[in-house]
mmCIF file of C-alpha atoms in Angstrom:
data_model
loop_
_atom_site.group_PDB
_atom_site.id
_atom_site.type_symbol
_atom_site.label_atom_id
_atom_site.label_comp_id
_atom_site.label_asym_id
_atom_site.label_seq_id
_atom_site.Cartn_x
_atom_site.Cartn_y
_atom_site.Cartn_z
ATOM 1 C CA MET K 1 42.418 84.370 -15.501
ATOM 2 C CA ARG K 2 43.335 87.530 -17.344
ATOM 3 C CA PRO K 3 46.936 87.448 -18.081
ATOM 4 C CA ALA K 4 45.729 83.587 -19.035
ATOM 5 C CA LEU K 5 43.347 85.482 -21.557
ATOM 6 C CA LEU K 6 45.306 87.714 -23.113
ATOM 7 C CA LYS K 7 47.883 84.666 -23.668
ATOM 8 C CA SER K 8 45.310 82.333 -25.332
ATOM 9 C CA THR K 9 43.842 85.653 -27.608
ATOM 10 C CA ALA K 10 47.368 86.940 -28.691
ATOM 11 C CA GLU K 11 48.152 82.866 -29.566
ATOM 12 C CA LEU K 12 44.985 82.244 -31.241
ATOM 13 C CA LEU K 13 45.591 85.926 -33.265
ATOM 14 C CA ARG K 14 49.266 84.309 -34.162
ATOM 15 C CA ARG K 15 48.300 81.302 -35.269
ATOM 16 C CA SER K 16 45.114 82.503 -37.649
ATOM 17 C CA ARG K 17 47.469 85.091 -38.973
ATOM 18 C CA GLY K 18 51.208 83.874 -38.109
ATOM 19 C CA TYR K 19 52.008 86.709 -36.109
ATOM 20 C CA ALA K 20 55.563 87.281 -35.796
ATOM 21 C CA SER K 21 56.859 88.191 -32.661
ATOM 22 C CA SER K 22 60.671 88.603 -32.984
ATOM 23 C CA ALA K 23 62.455 92.026 -33.712
ATOM 24 C CA ASN K 24 60.500 94.097 -36.482
ATOM 25 C CA PRO K 25 60.911 97.725 -37.484
ATOM 26 C CA GLU K 26 58.930 100.425 -35.775
ATOM 27 C CA ARG K 27 55.442 100.598 -36.972
ATOM 28 C CA LYS K 28 52.562 103.216 -36.713
ATOM 29 C CA VAL K 29 48.908 101.978 -37.108
ATOM 30 C CA ALA K 30 46.290 105.133 -37.224
ATOM 31 C CA ILE K 31 42.788 103.901 -36.646
ATOM 32 C CA LEU K 32 40.201 106.572 -37.973
ATOM 33 C CA GLY K 33 36.911 105.614 -35.822
ATOM 34 C CA ALA K 34 38.410 104.223 -32.761
ATOM 35 C CA ALA K 35 35.634 104.606 -30.538
ATOM 36 C CA GLY K 36 32.779 103.334 -32.644
ATOM 37 C CA GLY K 37 31.560 99.653 -33.053
ATOM 38 C CA ILE K 38 33.870 98.290 -35.179
ATOM 39 C CA GLY K 39 36.833 100.524 -34.063
ATOM 40 C CA GLN K 40 36.886 99.596 -30.083
ATOM 41 C CA PRO K 41 37.613 95.891 -31.060
ATOM 42 C CA LEU K 42 39.899 96.824 -33.992
ATOM 43 C CA SER K 43 42.029 98.900 -31.582
ATOM 44 C CA LEU K 44 41.990 96.487 -29.250
ATOM 45 C CA LEU K 45 42.986 93.287 -31.332
ATOM 46 C CA MET K 46 46.000 95.985 -33.159
ATOM 47 C CA LYS K 47 46.845 96.492 -29.491
ATOM 48 C CA LEU K 48 47.550 93.031 -29.266
ATOM 49 C CA ASN K 49 49.464 92.758 -32.507
ATOM 50 C CA PRO K 50 53.680 92.714 -31.943
ATOM 51 C CA LEU K 51 54.490 94.092 -35.362
ATOM 52 C CA VAL K 52 52.420 97.703 -34.255
ATOM 53 C CA SER K 53 55.147 99.813 -32.223
ATOM 54 C CA SER K 54 52.430 102.956 -31.962
ATOM 55 C CA LEU K 55 48.568 103.112 -31.943
ATOM 56 C CA SER K 56 46.973 105.967 -32.676
ATOM 57 C CA LEU K 57 43.392 105.763 -31.979
ATOM 58 C CA TYR K 58 40.945 109.277 -33.474
ATOM 59 C CA ASP K 59 37.645 109.780 -33.410
ATOM 60 C CA ILE K 60 35.269 113.024 -32.923
ATOM 61 C CA ALA K 61 34.235 111.811 -29.438
ATOM 62 C CA GLY K 62 35.117 109.308 -27.079
ATOM 63 C CA THR K 63 38.322 108.503 -27.814
ATOM 64 C CA PRO K 64 40.413 109.307 -24.961
ATOM 65 C CA GLY K 65 38.587 106.589 -22.789
ATOM 66 C CA VAL K 66 38.992 103.729 -25.415
ATOM 67 C CA ALA K 67 42.628 105.012 -25.717
ATOM 68 C CA ALA K 68 43.241 104.924 -21.707
ATOM 69 C CA ASP K 69 41.335 101.388 -21.393
ATOM 70 C CA VAL K 70 43.428 100.142 -24.143
ATOM 71 C CA SER K 71 46.795 101.207 -23.275
ATOM 72 C CA HIS K 72 46.263 99.574 -19.976
ATOM 73 C CA ILE K 73 47.210 96.080 -21.818
ATOM 74 C CA ASN K 74 50.253 94.360 -21.022
ATOM 75 C CA SER K 75 51.161 94.112 -25.050
ATOM 76 C CA PRO K 76 54.119 96.521 -26.434
ATOM 77 C CA ALA K 77 52.457 98.952 -28.867
ATOM 78 C CA LEU K 78 52.602 102.963 -27.381
ATOM 79 C CA VAL K 79 48.865 104.009 -27.283
ATOM 80 C CA LYS K 80 47.430 107.543 -27.222
ATOM 81 C CA GLY K 81 44.258 108.967 -28.691
ATOM 82 C CA PHE K 82 43.106 111.634 -30.430
ATOM 83 C CA MET K 83 39.697 113.676 -30.269
ATOM 84 C CA GLY K 84 38.188 116.382 -33.087
ATOM 85 C CA ASP K 85 39.258 117.952 -36.152
ATOM 86 C CA ASP K 86 41.930 120.121 -34.702
ATOM 87 C CA GLN K 87 43.662 116.415 -33.417
ATOM 88 C CA LEU K 88 43.561 114.694 -37.050
ATOM 89 C CA GLY K 89 46.745 115.605 -38.236
ATOM 90 C CA GLU K 90 48.899 114.708 -35.458
ATOM 91 C CA ALA K 91 46.832 111.505 -35.352
ATOM 92 C CA LEU K 92 48.043 110.382 -38.518
ATOM 93 C CA GLU K 93 51.602 112.137 -38.532
ATOM 94 C CA GLY K 94 54.048 109.451 -39.729
ATOM 95 C CA SER K 95 51.752 106.069 -39.546
ATOM 96 C CA ASP K 96 52.349 103.364 -41.697
ATOM 97 C CA VAL K 97 49.086 101.986 -41.574
ATOM 98 C CA VAL K 98 45.725 103.789 -41.867
ATOM 99 C CA ILE K 99 42.495 101.952 -41.080
ATOM 100 C CA ILE K 100 39.348 103.582 -41.362
ATOM 101 C CA PRO K 101 36.239 102.013 -39.700
ATOM 102 C CA ALA K 102 34.620 105.423 -39.414
ATOM 103 C CA GLY K 103 31.444 106.085 -40.516
ATOM 104 C CA VAL K 104 27.540 105.252 -39.578
ATOM 105 C CA PRO K 105 26.649 101.526 -39.566
ATOM 106 C CA ARG K 106 23.655 99.832 -41.265
ATOM 107 C CA LYS K 107 20.368 99.734 -39.393
ATOM 108 C CA PRO K 108 17.654 97.196 -40.456
ATOM 109 C CA GLY K 109 16.216 97.526 -43.653
ATOM 110 C CA MET K 110 19.049 99.901 -44.493
ATOM 111 C CA THR K 111 21.156 98.361 -47.953
ATOM 112 C CA ARG K 112 24.787 99.798 -48.276
ATOM 113 C CA ASP K 113 24.340 102.512 -50.181
ATOM 114 C CA ASP K 114 21.907 104.051 -47.805
ATOM 115 C CA LEU K 115 24.783 104.693 -46.108
ATOM 116 C CA PHE K 116 26.164 106.981 -48.848
ATOM 117 C CA ASN K 117 25.765 110.085 -48.518
ATOM 118 C CA ILE K 118 26.967 110.598 -44.855
ATOM 119 C CA ASN K 119 29.814 107.937 -45.005
ATOM 120 C CA ALA K 120 30.974 109.637 -48.351
ATOM 121 C CA GLY K 121 31.652 113.062 -46.772
ATOM 122 C CA ILE K 122 32.958 111.439 -43.692
ATOM 123 C CA VAL K 123 35.755 109.439 -45.465
ATOM 124 C CA LYS K 124 36.328 112.678 -48.075
ATOM 125 C CA GLY K 125 37.434 114.765 -45.064
ATOM 126 C CA LEU K 126 39.645 112.069 -43.849
ATOM 127 C CA CYS K 127 41.435 111.337 -47.178
ATOM 128 C CA THR K 128 41.991 114.903 -47.621
ATOM 129 C CA ALA K 129 43.940 114.972 -44.206
ATOM 130 C CA ILE K 130 45.688 111.095 -45.011
ATOM 131 C CA ALA K 131 46.846 113.334 -48.247
ATOM 132 C CA LYS K 132 48.623 115.912 -45.925
ATOM 133 C CA HIS K 133 49.910 113.869 -42.831
ATOM 134 C CA CYS K 134 50.662 110.619 -44.024
ATOM 135 C CA PRO K 135 50.569 110.529 -48.002
ATOM 136 C CA ASN K 136 53.151 106.952 -48.017
ATOM 137 C CA ALA K 137 50.723 105.563 -45.429
ATOM 138 C CA LEU K 138 48.829 102.094 -46.750
ATOM 139 C CA VAL K 139 45.016 103.251 -46.601
ATOM 140 C CA ASN K 140 42.778 100.239 -45.331
ATOM 141 C CA MET K 141 39.146 101.207 -45.964
ATOM 142 C CA ILE K 142 36.490 99.221 -43.634
ATOM 143 C CA SER K 143 34.109 101.990 -44.551
ATOM 144 C CA ASN K 144 30.750 101.273 -46.464
ATOM 145 C CA PRO K 145 30.062 101.049 -49.163
ATOM 146 C CA VAL K 146 33.437 100.382 -49.627
ATOM 147 C CA ASN K 147 32.512 99.672 -53.947
ATOM 148 C CA SER K 148 32.453 103.564 -53.275
ATOM 149 C CA THR K 149 34.576 104.801 -50.580
ATOM 150 C CA VAL K 150 37.954 103.389 -52.140
ATOM 151 C CA PRO K 151 36.773 105.117 -55.370
ATOM 152 C CA ILE K 152 36.100 108.440 -53.651
ATOM 153 C CA ALA K 153 39.320 107.951 -51.277
ATOM 154 C CA ALA K 154 41.431 107.463 -54.603
ATOM 155 C CA GLU K 155 39.473 110.688 -56.312
ATOM 156 C CA VAL K 156 40.925 112.765 -52.941
ATOM 157 C CA PHE K 157 44.602 111.553 -53.392
ATOM 158 C CA LYS K 158 44.384 112.410 -57.004
ATOM 159 C CA LYS K 159 43.112 116.088 -56.439
ATOM 160 C CA ALA K 160 46.324 115.897 -54.100
ATOM 161 C CA GLY K 161 48.982 114.730 -56.195
ATOM 162 C CA THR K 162 49.795 111.861 -53.659
ATOM 163 C CA TYR K 163 47.592 109.176 -55.474
ATOM 164 C CA ASP K 164 49.824 105.247 -55.330
ATOM 165 C CA GLU K 165 47.849 102.741 -56.448
ATOM 166 C CA LYS K 166 49.433 100.340 -54.665
ATOM 167 C CA LYS K 167 48.933 101.670 -51.384
ATOM 168 C CA LEU K 168 44.732 102.152 -51.048
ATOM 169 C CA PHE K 169 42.716 98.638 -50.362
ATOM 170 C CA GLY K 170 38.949 98.226 -49.530
ATOM 171 C CA VAL K 171 38.658 95.739 -47.082
ATOM 172 C CA THR K 172 36.556 93.091 -48.236
ATOM 173 C CA THR K 173 38.352 90.132 -45.750
ATOM 174 C CA LEU K 174 35.082 89.895 -43.595
ATOM 175 C CA ASP K 175 33.719 88.752 -47.006
ATOM 176 C CA VAL K 176 36.713 85.838 -47.283
ATOM 177 C CA VAL K 177 36.336 85.258 -43.078
ATOM 178 C CA ARG K 178 32.431 84.569 -43.520
ATOM 179 C CA ALA K 179 33.087 81.879 -46.990
ATOM 180 C CA LYS K 180 35.733 80.105 -45.091
ATOM 181 C CA THR K 181 33.481 79.446 -41.916
ATOM 182 C CA PHE K 182 30.212 78.743 -43.691
ATOM 183 C CA TYR K 183 31.861 76.504 -46.628
ATOM 184 C CA ALA K 184 34.048 74.569 -43.608
ATOM 185 C CA GLY K 185 30.556 74.114 -41.443
ATOM 186 C CA LYS K 186 28.735 72.523 -44.724
ATOM 187 C CA ALA K 187 31.903 70.767 -45.986
ATOM 188 C CA GLY K 188 32.637 69.274 -42.715
ATOM 189 C CA VAL K 189 36.384 69.998 -42.516
ATOM 190 C CA PRO K 190 38.376 72.498 -39.947
ATOM 191 C CA VAL K 191 38.373 75.850 -40.650
ATOM 192 C CA THR K 192 41.351 76.699 -39.768
ATOM 193 C CA GLY K 193 42.618 75.026 -43.124
ATOM 194 C CA VAL K 194 40.163 76.558 -45.351
ATOM 195 C CA ASN K 195 41.002 79.308 -47.581
ATOM 196 C CA VAL K 196 38.485 80.346 -50.349
ATOM 197 C CA PRO K 197 39.053 83.616 -52.495
ATOM 198 C CA VAL K 198 36.184 85.802 -52.863
ATOM 199 C CA VAL K 199 36.325 88.449 -55.375
ATOM 200 C CA GLY K 200 34.369 91.162 -57.111
ATOM 201 C CA GLY K 201 33.144 93.816 -55.070
ATOM 202 C CA HIS K 202 32.313 94.300 -50.705
ATOM 203 C CA ALA K 203 28.015 94.615 -50.881
ATOM 204 C CA GLY K 204 25.270 92.056 -52.218
ATOM 205 C CA ILE K 205 25.953 90.228 -55.305
ATOM 206 C CA THR K 206 28.478 91.940 -56.124
ATOM 207 C CA ILE K 207 30.458 89.624 -53.220
ATOM 208 C CA LEU K 208 31.603 87.033 -55.660
ATOM 209 C CA PRO K 209 33.408 83.431 -53.438
ATOM 210 C CA LEU K 210 34.940 81.225 -55.741
ATOM 211 C CA PHE K 211 33.918 77.930 -53.754
ATOM 212 C CA SER K 212 35.177 75.793 -57.066
ATOM 213 C CA GLN K 213 38.834 77.269 -55.776
ATOM 214 C CA ALA K 214 38.260 76.223 -52.008
ATOM 215 C CA THR K 215 41.010 74.323 -50.168
ATOM 216 C CA PRO K 216 40.729 71.460 -49.303
ATOM 217 C CA ALA K 217 38.601 70.789 -51.792
ATOM 218 C CA SER K 218 35.144 69.300 -50.994
ATOM 219 C CA ASN K 219 33.348 66.342 -53.321
ATOM 220 C CA SER K 220 30.493 66.053 -50.511
ATOM 221 C CA LEU K 221 28.830 69.901 -51.507
ATOM 222 C CA SER K 222 26.091 70.019 -53.967
ATOM 223 C CA GLN K 223 25.596 72.676 -56.498
ATOM 224 C CA GLU K 224 22.236 73.731 -54.693
ATOM 225 C CA ASP K 225 24.822 73.658 -51.174
ATOM 226 C CA ILE K 226 27.082 75.740 -53.520
ATOM 227 C CA GLU K 227 24.524 78.287 -54.424
ATOM 228 C CA ALA K 228 23.265 78.475 -50.965
ATOM 229 C CA LEU K 229 26.613 79.091 -49.163
ATOM 230 C CA THR K 230 27.239 81.646 -52.235
ATOM 231 C CA LYS K 231 23.622 83.392 -51.502
ATOM 232 C CA ARG K 232 25.128 83.543 -47.182
ATOM 233 C CA THR K 233 28.096 84.819 -48.251
ATOM 234 C CA GLN K 234 26.179 87.601 -50.071
ATOM 235 C CA ASP K 235 23.746 88.527 -47.180
ATOM 236 C CA GLY K 236 26.534 87.582 -44.745
ATOM 237 C CA GLY K 237 26.089 91.297 -43.116
ATOM 238 C CA THR K 238 22.247 91.438 -43.653
ATOM 239 C CA GLU K 239 21.793 88.441 -41.165
ATOM 240 C CA VAL K 240 24.316 90.002 -38.763
ATOM 241 C CA VAL K 241 22.076 93.262 -38.902
ATOM 242 C CA GLU K 242 18.576 90.983 -38.130
ATOM 243 C CA ALA K 243 19.883 89.206 -35.889
ATOM 244 C CA LYS K 244 21.028 92.061 -33.827
ATOM 245 C CA ALA K 245 17.613 93.292 -34.175
ATOM 246 C CA GLY K 246 17.952 97.246 -34.883
ATOM 247 C CA LYS K 247 20.965 97.405 -32.322
ATOM 248 C CA GLY K 248 23.857 96.984 -34.462
ATOM 249 C CA SER K 249 25.393 95.504 -37.532
ATOM 250 C CA ALA K 250 28.154 93.339 -37.980
ATOM 251 C CA THR K 251 31.337 95.302 -35.825
ATOM 252 C CA LEU K 252 33.226 92.245 -34.257
ATOM 253 C CA SER K 253 33.888 89.899 -36.664
ATOM 254 C CA MET K 254 34.470 93.194 -39.095
ATOM 255 C CA ALA K 255 37.138 94.430 -36.476
ATOM 256 C CA TYR K 256 38.719 91.232 -36.720
ATOM 257 C CA ALA K 257 38.349 90.765 -40.358
ATOM 258 C CA GLY K 258 40.353 94.246 -40.189
ATOM 259 C CA ALA K 259 42.750 93.453 -38.026
ATOM 260 C CA VAL K 260 43.512 90.279 -40.268
ATOM 261 C CA PHE K 261 44.186 92.767 -43.390
ATOM 262 C CA ALA K 262 46.376 94.853 -41.631
ATOM 263 C CA ASP K 263 48.702 92.285 -39.920
ATOM 264 C CA ALA K 264 48.947 91.185 -43.694
ATOM 265 C CA CYS K 265 49.948 94.679 -44.922
ATOM 266 C CA LEU K 266 52.273 95.204 -41.822
ATOM 267 C CA LYS K 267 54.015 91.436 -42.697
ATOM 268 C CA GLY K 268 53.969 92.898 -46.238
ATOM 269 C CA LEU K 269 55.561 96.372 -45.419
ATOM 270 C CA ASN K 270 58.432 94.494 -43.300
ATOM 271 C CA GLY K 271 59.333 92.107 -46.213
ATOM 272 C CA VAL K 272 57.538 88.774 -45.448
ATOM 273 C CA PRO K 273 57.686 86.924 -48.360
ATOM 274 C CA ASP K 274 54.302 85.571 -50.227
ATOM 275 C CA ILE K 275 51.515 87.745 -47.897
ATOM 276 C CA VAL K 276 48.721 87.268 -50.103
ATOM 277 C CA GLU K 277 44.863 88.487 -48.896
ATOM 278 C CA CYS K 278 41.636 89.643 -51.302
ATOM 279 C CA SER K 279 41.329 93.067 -51.280
ATOM 280 C CA PHE K 280 39.200 95.444 -53.650
ATOM 281 C CA VAL K 281 41.997 97.847 -55.111
ATOM 282 C CA GLN K 282 42.425 99.473 -58.907
ATOM 283 C CA SER K 283 42.934 96.873 -60.992
ATOM 284 C CA THR K 284 42.621 95.414 -64.372
ATOM 285 C CA VAL K 285 41.844 91.828 -63.738
ATOM 286 C CA THR K 286 38.503 93.004 -65.578
ATOM 287 C CA GLU K 287 37.345 95.885 -67.510
ATOM 288 C CA LEU K 288 35.982 97.815 -64.089
ATOM 289 C CA PRO K 289 38.997 100.174 -62.707
ATOM 290 C CA PHE K 290 38.546 98.805 -58.871
ATOM 291 C CA PHE K 291 37.952 95.002 -58.726
ATOM 292 C CA ALA K 292 38.654 92.506 -55.510
ATOM 293 C CA SER K 293 40.940 89.801 -56.234
ATOM 294 C CA LYS K 294 43.571 88.031 -54.330
ATOM 295 C CA VAL K 295 46.610 90.507 -54.093
ATOM 296 C CA ARG K 296 50.228 89.891 -53.446
ATOM 297 C CA LEU K 297 51.527 92.730 -50.303
ATOM 298 C CA GLY K 298 54.723 93.894 -50.470
ATOM 299 C CA LYS K 299 57.326 96.688 -48.593
ATOM 300 C CA ASN K 300 55.172 99.067 -51.118
ATOM 301 C CA GLY K 301 51.797 97.525 -50.444
ATOM 302 C CA VAL K 302 50.081 95.947 -53.884
ATOM 303 C CA GLU K 303 53.234 93.711 -54.996
ATOM 304 C CA GLU K 304 50.468 92.545 -58.046
ATOM 305 C CA VAL K 305 47.352 92.088 -58.154
ATOM 306 C CA LEU K 306 46.468 88.533 -58.989
ATOM 307 C CA GLY K 307 44.127 87.024 -61.903
ATOM 308 C CA LEU K 308 41.001 85.433 -60.830
ATOM 309 C CA GLY K 309 41.877 82.000 -61.972
ATOM 310 C CA GLU K 310 39.854 79.163 -63.568
ATOM 311 C CA LEU K 311 36.211 79.807 -63.073
ATOM 312 C CA ASN K 312 33.004 77.371 -63.452
ATOM 313 C CA GLU K 313 29.903 78.293 -64.960
ATOM 314 C CA PHE K 314 28.164 79.217 -62.013
ATOM 315 C CA GLU K 315 31.046 81.654 -61.169
ATOM 316 C CA LYS K 316 31.243 83.036 -64.725
ATOM 317 C CA LYS K 317 27.514 84.262 -64.580
ATOM 318 C CA GLY K 318 27.983 85.371 -60.965
ATOM 319 C CA LEU K 319 31.041 87.895 -62.464
ATOM 320 C CA GLU K 320 28.870 89.517 -65.494
ATOM 321 C CA ASN K 321 25.776 89.630 -63.290
ATOM 322 C CA LEU K 322 27.737 92.155 -60.605
ATOM 323 C CA LYS K 323 29.647 94.144 -63.211
ATOM 324 C CA GLY K 324 26.794 96.527 -63.938
ATOM 325 C CA GLU K 325 26.161 96.982 -60.185
ATOM 326 C CA LEU K 326 29.780 97.227 -59.104
ATOM 327 C CA LYS K 327 30.541 99.966 -61.943
ATOM 328 C CA SER K 328 27.521 101.794 -60.791
ATOM 329 C CA SER K 329 28.844 101.876 -57.273
ATOM 330 C CA ILE K 330 32.169 102.801 -58.473
ATOM 331 C CA ASP K 331 30.683 105.799 -60.586
ATOM 332 C CA LYS K 332 28.960 107.081 -57.819
ATOM 333 C CA GLY K 333 32.004 107.402 -55.848
ATOM 334 C CA ILE K 334 34.005 108.972 -58.522
ATOM 335 C CA LYS K 335 31.123 111.556 -59.089
ATOM 336 C CA PHE K 336 30.280 112.239 -55.367
ATOM 337 C CA ALA K 337 34.453 113.352 -55.349
ATOM 338 C CA HIS K 338 33.915 115.683 -57.903
ATOM 339 C CA GLY K 339 30.403 116.993 -57.115
ATOM 340 C CA ASN K 340 30.909 117.925 -53.586
#
């Protein structure tokens, strides 16, 4: 039963992301916050990814157990656990991709902004270490609020003289995953063939799914349906927080989304063509310095930041409405990086 489960799980991942199983360059992935609610399932999923040859699991506590557990899985990646500040450098050394789910989770009644002061400090410390120990790694930021933590990371890297805008990503993939799932359910189409770009940011109204560009297109959805799908995508995190009734946030779906995006980054690094995902990156798509849109990934990280495409009136209005809040979150991150 268990070998069959491993095989079926790995096969599902390969089908959903086109995981390659042929010979690839050796790649080290580090997960910072690996013992947490997102970190543990993310560690499991990255252990199953055949593109990963070395998996480095770091947290302030609990990582030896997680590493031992995950290391018993019969997939190729070699797993090592690291715990505490004194082992952070070794955990990061030689990493190609660093995924950061570290920080405290949302609780009922909390906005992502409420998490700011705790998580901002954690992210600043981790990024200082990344700049020192693996300055060329692709950094996948999951720690919320992403709209602020990505600008914090950028400022830390700038101060260290290591900033490369092509290598810093805010992981907004969960917004895309939700938009695909909700759209498929409402339109009555198979979810595996659905694609929906999601742009803007990664909190509330800054999340803007472009259902007018969804494929396959559906003529069965009314404007009321589209507006409801948009709101549900924007409130997806809150939906899970409330359903867990104080006992957690979106950890499993976020781990899946994080694994999907990390896989895309690894494929890009390995030279696989036409790898496109939405991500919150340094951008000139709008007047804002950071913005989520489709990004083509390559051997250096961001190969091309793609435009928004044609928006309908509802989406144009949503775009204008999100800019103020997103700018405020970006500015807050930059201010924190300089003031602390």
